mmCIF file of C-alpha atoms in Angstrom:
data_model
loop_
_atom_site.group_PDB
_atom_site.id
_atom_site.type_symbol
_atom_site.label_atom_id
_atom_site.label_comp_id
_atom_site.label_asym_id
_atom_site.label_seq_id
_atom_site.Cartn_x
_atom_site.Cartn_y
_atom_site.Cartn_z
ATOM 1 C CA MET Z 1437 9.698 -9.146 -14.298
ATOM 2 C CA SER Z 1438 12.603 -8.849 -11.486
ATOM 3 C CA GLU Z 1439 14.161 -10.983 -8.802
ATOM 4 C CA GLN Z 1440 13.292 -7.999 -6.569
ATOM 5 C CA ALA Z 1441 9.311 -8.325 -7.661
ATOM 6 C CA ALA Z 1442 9.126 -11.624 -7.683
ATOM 7 C CA ASP Z 1443 10.850 -11.792 -4.217
ATOM 8 C CA VAL Z 1444 7.871 -10.003 -3.217
ATOM 9 C CA ALA Z 1445 5.304 -11.903 -4.955
ATOM 10 C CA GLY Z 1446 6.093 -14.952 -2.701
ATOM 11 C CA LEU Z 1447 7.678 -16.631 -6.359
ATOM 12 C CA ASP Z 1448 10.686 -17.558 -4.441
ATOM 13 C CA GLY Z 1449 9.289 -21.145 -4.072
ATOM 14 C CA THR Z 1450 9.438 -20.709 -0.218
ATOM 15 C CA GLY Z 1451 6.236 -21.707 2.070
ATOM 16 C CA ASP Z 1452 4.104 -21.617 -1.227
ATOM 17 C CA ASP Z 1453 2.027 -24.281 0.529
ATOM 18 C CA GLU Z 1454 1.705 -22.526 4.268
ATOM 19 C CA TYR Z 1455 0.260 -19.620 2.249
ATOM 20 C CA GLU Z 1456 -1.750 -22.095 0.425
ATOM 21 C CA HIS Z 1457 -3.415 -24.084 3.458
ATOM 22 C CA HIS Z 1458 -4.247 -21.731 6.006
ATOM 23 C CA GLY Z 1459 -7.075 -18.807 7.114
ATOM 24 C CA GLY Z 1460 -9.486 -18.339 4.828
ATOM 25 C CA PHE Z 1461 -7.424 -15.902 2.735
ATOM 26 C CA PRO Z 1462 -7.610 -15.806 -1.058
ATOM 27 C CA LYS Z 1463 -4.094 -16.083 -2.771
ATOM 28 C CA TYR Z 1464 -3.321 -12.835 -5.104
ATOM 29 C CA GLU Z 1465 -1.042 -13.672 -7.885
ATOM 30 C CA PRO Z 1466 1.063 -10.591 -9.392
ATOM 31 C CA VAL Z 1467 0.236 -9.769 -12.349
ATOM 32 C CA THR Z 1468 1.958 -7.532 -15.729
ATOM 33 C CA PRO Z 1469 -0.139 -5.574 -17.500
ATOM 34 C CA GLY Z 1470 0.679 -4.524 -20.258
ATOM 35 C CA PRO Z 1471 1.649 -0.251 -20.086
ATOM 36 C CA ASP Z 1472 -1.393 1.308 -20.322
ATOM 37 C CA TRP Z 1473 -2.593 0.449 -17.192
ATOM 38 C CA ALA Z 1474 0.915 1.869 -15.500
ATOM 39 C CA ARG Z 1475 -0.791 5.324 -17.928
ATOM 40 C CA PHE Z 1476 -3.759 4.725 -16.736
ATOM 41 C CA VAL Z 1477 -3.361 4.375 -12.729
ATOM 42 C CA GLU Z 1478 -0.454 7.639 -12.562
ATOM 43 C CA GLY Z 1479 -3.741 9.636 -14.771
ATOM 44 C CA MET Z 1480 -5.990 8.645 -12.160
ATOM 45 C CA ARG Z 1481 -3.264 10.117 -9.378
ATOM 46 C CA THR Z 1482 -2.965 13.118 -10.973
ATOM 47 C CA LEU Z 1483 -7.096 13.470 -10.991
ATOM 48 C CA GLN Z 1484 -7.688 12.798 -7.638
ATOM 49 C CA ASP Z 1485 -4.707 15.435 -6.971
ATOM 50 C CA LEU Z 1486 -6.456 17.841 -8.569
ATOM 51 C CA ALA Z 1487 -9.844 16.934 -7.416
ATOM 52 C CA VAL Z 1488 -8.844 17.905 -4.422
ATOM 53 C CA SER Z 1489 -7.272 21.047 -4.997
ATOM 54 C CA VAL Z 1490 -8.971 22.994 -8.145
ATOM 55 C CA ASP Z 1491 -11.872 25.654 -8.011
ATOM 56 C CA ALA Z 1492 -12.780 26.157 -11.315
ATOM 57 C CA PRO Z 1493 -15.717 28.067 -12.259
ATOM 58 C CA ASP Z 1494 -19.622 26.009 -13.593
ATOM 59 C CA ASP Z 1495 -18.802 25.877 -16.789
ATOM 60 C CA VAL Z 1496 -15.369 23.676 -16.668
ATOM 61 C CA LEU Z 1497 -16.618 21.566 -14.199
ATOM 62 C CA VAL Z 1498 -19.924 20.562 -15.762
ATOM 63 C CA GLN Z 1499 -17.702 19.555 -18.564
ATOM 64 C CA ALA Z 1500 -15.327 17.457 -16.444
ATOM 65 C CA ALA Z 1501 -18.654 16.188 -14.331
ATOM 66 C CA ASP Z 1502 -19.526 14.845 -17.796
ATOM 67 C CA GLN Z 1503 -16.676 12.919 -18.411
ATOM 68 C CA VAL Z 1504 -16.597 11.456 -15.212
ATOM 69 C CA GLU Z 1505 -19.114 10.181 -15.765
ATOM 70 C CA LYS Z 1506 -18.497 9.067 -19.786
ATOM 71 C CA LEU Z 1507 -15.824 7.153 -17.729
ATOM 72 C CA ALA Z 1508 -17.151 5.193 -15.660
ATOM 73 C CA GLU Z 1509 -19.729 4.161 -17.365
ATOM 74 C CA LEU Z 1510 -16.748 3.318 -20.251
ATOM 75 C CA LEU Z 1511 -15.522 1.358 -17.580
ATOM 76 C CA GLY Z 1512 -18.425 -0.222 -14.676
ATOM 77 C CA PRO Z 1513 -19.239 -3.150 -17.510
ATOM 78 C CA HIS Z 1514 -15.512 -4.521 -17.062
ATOM 79 C CA VAL Z 1515 -15.677 -4.873 -12.791
ATOM 80 C CA ALA Z 1516 -13.667 -7.885 -12.000
ATOM 81 C CA PRO Z 1517 -13.946 -9.895 -8.219
ATOM 82 C CA GLU Z 1518 -11.312 -8.990 -6.097
ATOM 83 C CA GLY Z 1519 -7.744 -10.016 -6.449
ATOM 84 C CA ARG Z 1520 -8.728 -10.240 -10.720
ATOM 85 C CA SER Z 1521 -8.078 -6.439 -11.178
ATOM 86 C CA PRO Z 1522 -4.335 -5.598 -11.621
ATOM 87 C CA ALA Z 1523 -4.570 -2.910 -8.950
ATOM 88 C CA GLY Z 1524 -2.812 -4.372 -5.794
ATOM 89 C CA ARG Z 1525 -0.938 -6.972 -7.868
ATOM 90 C CA THR Z 1526 1.026 -4.693 -9.830
ATOM 91 C CA ILE Z 1527 4.647 -4.717 -8.297
ATOM 92 C CA GLU Z 1528 6.747 -2.982 -10.372
ATOM 93 C CA LEU Z 1529 4.128 0.161 -9.933
ATOM 94 C CA PRO Z 1530 4.243 2.627 -6.797
ATOM 95 C CA GLY Z 1531 1.615 1.626 -4.156
ATOM 96 C CA ARG Z 1532 1.566 -2.225 -6.283
ATOM 97 C CA GLY Z 1533 -0.773 -0.413 -8.889
ATOM 98 C CA SER Z 1534 -3.672 0.508 -5.951
ATOM 99 C CA LEU Z 1535 -5.187 4.035 -5.822
ATOM 100 C CA LEU Z 1536 -5.657 3.485 -1.992
ATOM 101 C CA LEU Z 1537 -1.847 3.100 -1.641
ATOM 102 C CA PRO Z 1538 0.251 5.693 -1.957
ATOM 103 C CA PRO Z 1539 2.395 5.514 -4.585
ATOM 104 C CA TRP Z 1540 5.360 4.157 -2.879
ATOM 105 C CA ASN Z 1541 8.321 2.255 -4.580
ATOM 106 C CA ILE Z 1542 9.645 -1.376 -2.789
ATOM 107 C CA GLU Z 1543 12.863 -0.894 -2.125
ATOM 108 C CA LYS Z 1544 14.218 -3.832 0.721
ATOM 109 C CA PHE Z 1545 12.188 -7.159 0.446
ATOM 110 C CA GLY Z 1546 13.750 -9.636 2.559
ATOM 111 C CA PRO Z 1547 13.159 -11.717 6.269
ATOM 112 C CA ASP Z 1548 15.411 -8.909 8.215
ATOM 113 C CA GLY Z 1549 13.168 -6.390 6.712
ATOM 114 C CA VAL Z 1550 11.330 -4.169 4.207
ATOM 115 C CA ARG Z 1551 11.681 -0.689 2.941
ATOM 116 C CA SER Z 1552 10.163 1.842 1.028
ATOM 117 C CA THR Z 1553 10.653 5.065 -0.622
ATOM 118 C CA GLY Z 1554 8.032 7.438 -1.913
ATOM 119 C CA MET Z 1555 5.972 10.934 -1.228
ATOM 120 C CA PHE Z 1556 2.473 11.722 0.094
ATOM 121 C CA ARG Z 1557 1.190 14.214 -2.987
ATOM 122 C CA ARG Z 1558 -1.629 16.675 -2.902
ATOM 123 C CA TYR Z 1559 -4.644 14.143 -2.762
ATOM 124 C CA HIS Z 1560 -2.778 13.356 0.484
ATOM 125 C CA LEU Z 1561 -3.037 16.901 2.184
ATOM 126 C CA GLY Z 1562 -4.603 17.137 5.785
ATOM 127 C CA GLY Z 1563 -3.789 20.768 6.601
ATOM 128 C CA ASN Z 1564 -0.868 23.574 6.140
ATOM 129 C CA GLY Z 1565 1.199 21.902 4.264
ATOM 130 C CA ALA Z 1566 0.677 18.036 5.806
ATOM 131 C CA ALA Z 1567 -0.225 14.972 5.115
ATOM 132 C CA HIS Z 1568 -3.485 13.860 6.747
ATOM 133 C CA GLY Z 1569 -2.761 12.299 9.683
ATOM 134 C CA GLY Z 1570 -4.804 9.265 8.674
ATOM 135 C CA THR Z 1571 -2.215 8.446 5.310
ATOM 136 C CA LEU Z 1572 0.201 7.678 7.857
ATOM 137 C CA PRO Z 1573 -1.334 4.446 9.241
ATOM 138 C CA LEU Z 1574 -2.174 3.182 5.876
ATOM 139 C CA LEU Z 1575 1.042 3.718 4.993
ATOM 140 C CA PHE Z 1576 2.344 1.610 7.472
ATOM 141 C CA ASP Z 1577 -0.077 -1.109 7.977
ATOM 142 C CA ASP Z 1578 0.628 -2.332 4.460
ATOM 143 C CA LEU Z 1579 4.098 -2.583 5.276
ATOM 144 C CA MET Z 1580 3.348 -4.683 7.793
ATOM 145 C CA GLY Z 1581 1.484 -6.825 5.972
ATOM 146 C CA MET Z 1582 4.898 -6.713 3.480
ATOM 147 C CA ILE Z 1583 6.942 -7.011 6.741
ATOM 148 C CA VAL Z 1584 4.971 -10.728 7.948
ATOM 149 C CA HIS Z 1585 5.734 -11.735 3.586
ATOM 150 C CA ALA Z 1586 8.853 -11.206 3.778
ATOM 151 C CA TYR Z 1587 9.180 -12.838 7.477
ATOM 152 C CA GLY Z 1588 7.132 -16.276 6.222
ATOM 153 C CA ARG Z 1589 4.964 -15.965 8.047
ATOM 154 C CA PRO Z 1590 1.778 -16.653 6.587
ATOM 155 C CA ILE Z 1591 -0.777 -13.950 5.433
ATOM 156 C CA SER Z 1592 -2.007 -12.509 8.539
ATOM 157 C CA ARG Z 1593 -5.088 -9.693 10.423
ATOM 158 C CA THR Z 1594 -3.618 -6.314 11.958
ATOM 159 C CA ALA Z 1595 -4.422 -6.395 15.791
ATOM 160 C CA TYR Z 1596 -3.793 -3.623 16.582
ATOM 161 C CA LEU Z 1597 -1.240 -0.550 15.250
ATOM 162 C CA HIS Z 1598 -0.566 2.467 17.372
ATOM 163 C CA VAL Z 1599 1.451 5.202 15.801
ATOM 164 C CA ASP Z 1600 3.369 7.839 17.015
ATOM 165 C CA TYR Z 1601 3.679 10.796 15.276
ATOM 166 C CA ARG Z 1602 7.406 12.981 16.452
ATOM 167 C CA ALA Z 1603 7.092 15.375 12.789
ATOM 168 C CA ILE Z 1604 4.942 17.160 10.968
ATOM 169 C CA THR Z 1605 4.668 14.564 7.435
ATOM 170 C CA PRO Z 1606 5.378 16.906 4.443
ATOM 171 C CA LEU Z 1607 3.574 16.935 0.982
ATOM 172 C CA ASN Z 1608 5.666 16.330 -1.954
ATOM 173 C CA THR Z 1609 8.939 15.005 -0.829
ATOM 174 C CA THR Z 1610 11.223 12.054 -0.744
ATOM 175 C CA LEU Z 1611 10.635 9.606 2.421
ATOM 176 C CA ALA Z 1612 11.740 6.367 3.042
ATOM 177 C CA ILE Z 1613 9.253 4.340 5.557
ATOM 178 C CA GLU Z 1614 11.725 0.772 6.642
ATOM 179 C CA GLY Z 1615 10.469 -2.116 9.131
ATOM 180 C CA LYS Z 1616 10.761 -5.637 10.579
ATOM 181 C CA VAL Z 1617 9.387 -8.656 12.884
ATOM 182 C CA ASP Z 1618 10.477 -7.570 16.945
ATOM 183 C CA ARG Z 1619 9.244 -11.079 17.551
ATOM 184 C CA VAL Z 1620 6.842 -14.676 16.983
ATOM 185 C CA ASP Z 1621 4.937 -15.477 19.807
ATOM 186 C CA GLY Z 1622 2.886 -18.487 18.836
ATOM 187 C CA ARG Z 1623 0.554 -16.431 16.076
ATOM 188 C CA LYS Z 1624 1.662 -13.541 17.137
ATOM 189 C CA THR Z 1625 3.745 -11.597 15.577
ATOM 190 C CA TYR Z 1626 5.042 -8.086 16.289
ATOM 191 C CA ILE Z 1627 6.825 -5.555 14.517
ATOM 192 C CA THR Z 1628 7.805 -2.032 14.494
ATOM 193 C CA ALA Z 1629 8.355 0.276 11.836
ATOM 194 C CA LYS Z 1630 9.548 4.246 10.778
ATOM 195 C CA LEU Z 1631 9.131 6.885 8.823
ATOM 196 C CA THR Z 1632 11.988 9.058 8.418
ATOM 197 C CA HIS Z 1633 12.579 12.576 5.950
ATOM 198 C CA GLY Z 1634 16.179 12.024 6.108
ATOM 199 C CA ASP Z 1635 17.291 11.881 9.757
ATOM 200 C CA THR Z 1636 14.431 13.325 10.611
ATOM 201 C CA LEU Z 1637 12.255 10.291 12.411
ATOM 202 C CA LEU Z 1638 8.261 12.066 11.513
ATOM 203 C CA ALA Z 1639 6.535 8.573 13.181
ATOM 204 C CA GLU Z 1640 7.592 5.435 15.064
ATOM 205 C CA CYS Z 1641 4.856 2.301 14.667
ATOM 206 C CA GLU Z 1642 4.559 -0.667 16.769
ATOM 207 C CA ALA Z 1643 2.062 -3.460 15.326
ATOM 208 C CA LEU Z 1644 0.654 -7.280 16.508
ATOM 209 C CA MET Z 1645 -0.112 -9.257 13.609
ATOM 210 C CA LEU Z 1646 -2.150 -12.098 13.905
ATOM 211 C CA VAL Z 1647 -2.184 -15.387 12.322
ATOM 212 C CA LEU Z 1648 -5.074 -16.357 11.259
ATOM 213 C CA LEU Z 1649 -7.352 -19.400 11.905
ATOM 214 C CA PRO Z 1650 -8.178 -21.984 8.942
ATOM 215 C CA GLY Z 1651 -11.973 -20.523 7.492
ATOM 216 C CA GLN Z 1652 -10.835 -17.326 9.300
ATOM 217 C CA PRO Z 1653 -11.757 -14.362 7.042
#
């Protein structure tokens, strides 16, 4: 695992006691699965793109549906409890190997902020070539969680997330998202972030993250 990945995973030895004993949130350990996991995730992302974009004839759809059902039958017996699947815990992969998250890569991770780059794919289409407006809050919310962790704060839940849309967010175009902690007030962590395409501001976000109380889910 790279030094950056270890930092992202919280393996640098700082804040371990605080992380272990707050709230009722499970602790997630990073994993490095075999190379076939990366193939599987990218293949599934491609299927997501195709599922929302194809207009196939009935005979092709019959074959596709048969294969999807066979795949579900193959994977079904291997469903794991929360925090046991590599999905969301494979730091080296775009979106940490989770299909829920857009496939972005972490470039900067530290107390002064977090920065990621990536693109929205056909799966994220809203209309007229633009990313769906609902995908931006998802991207920002995930970033907020990383910022809280990078700053050394305990696991927190989102209290509010305010997104201002400034320009159309294109698909299949490399973008950047970056944010940092503005201030801390007790259990409250206030964060700001922005999404950009070069010098163009696409969206900006303000969020309040609230540290969990003991035993709080």
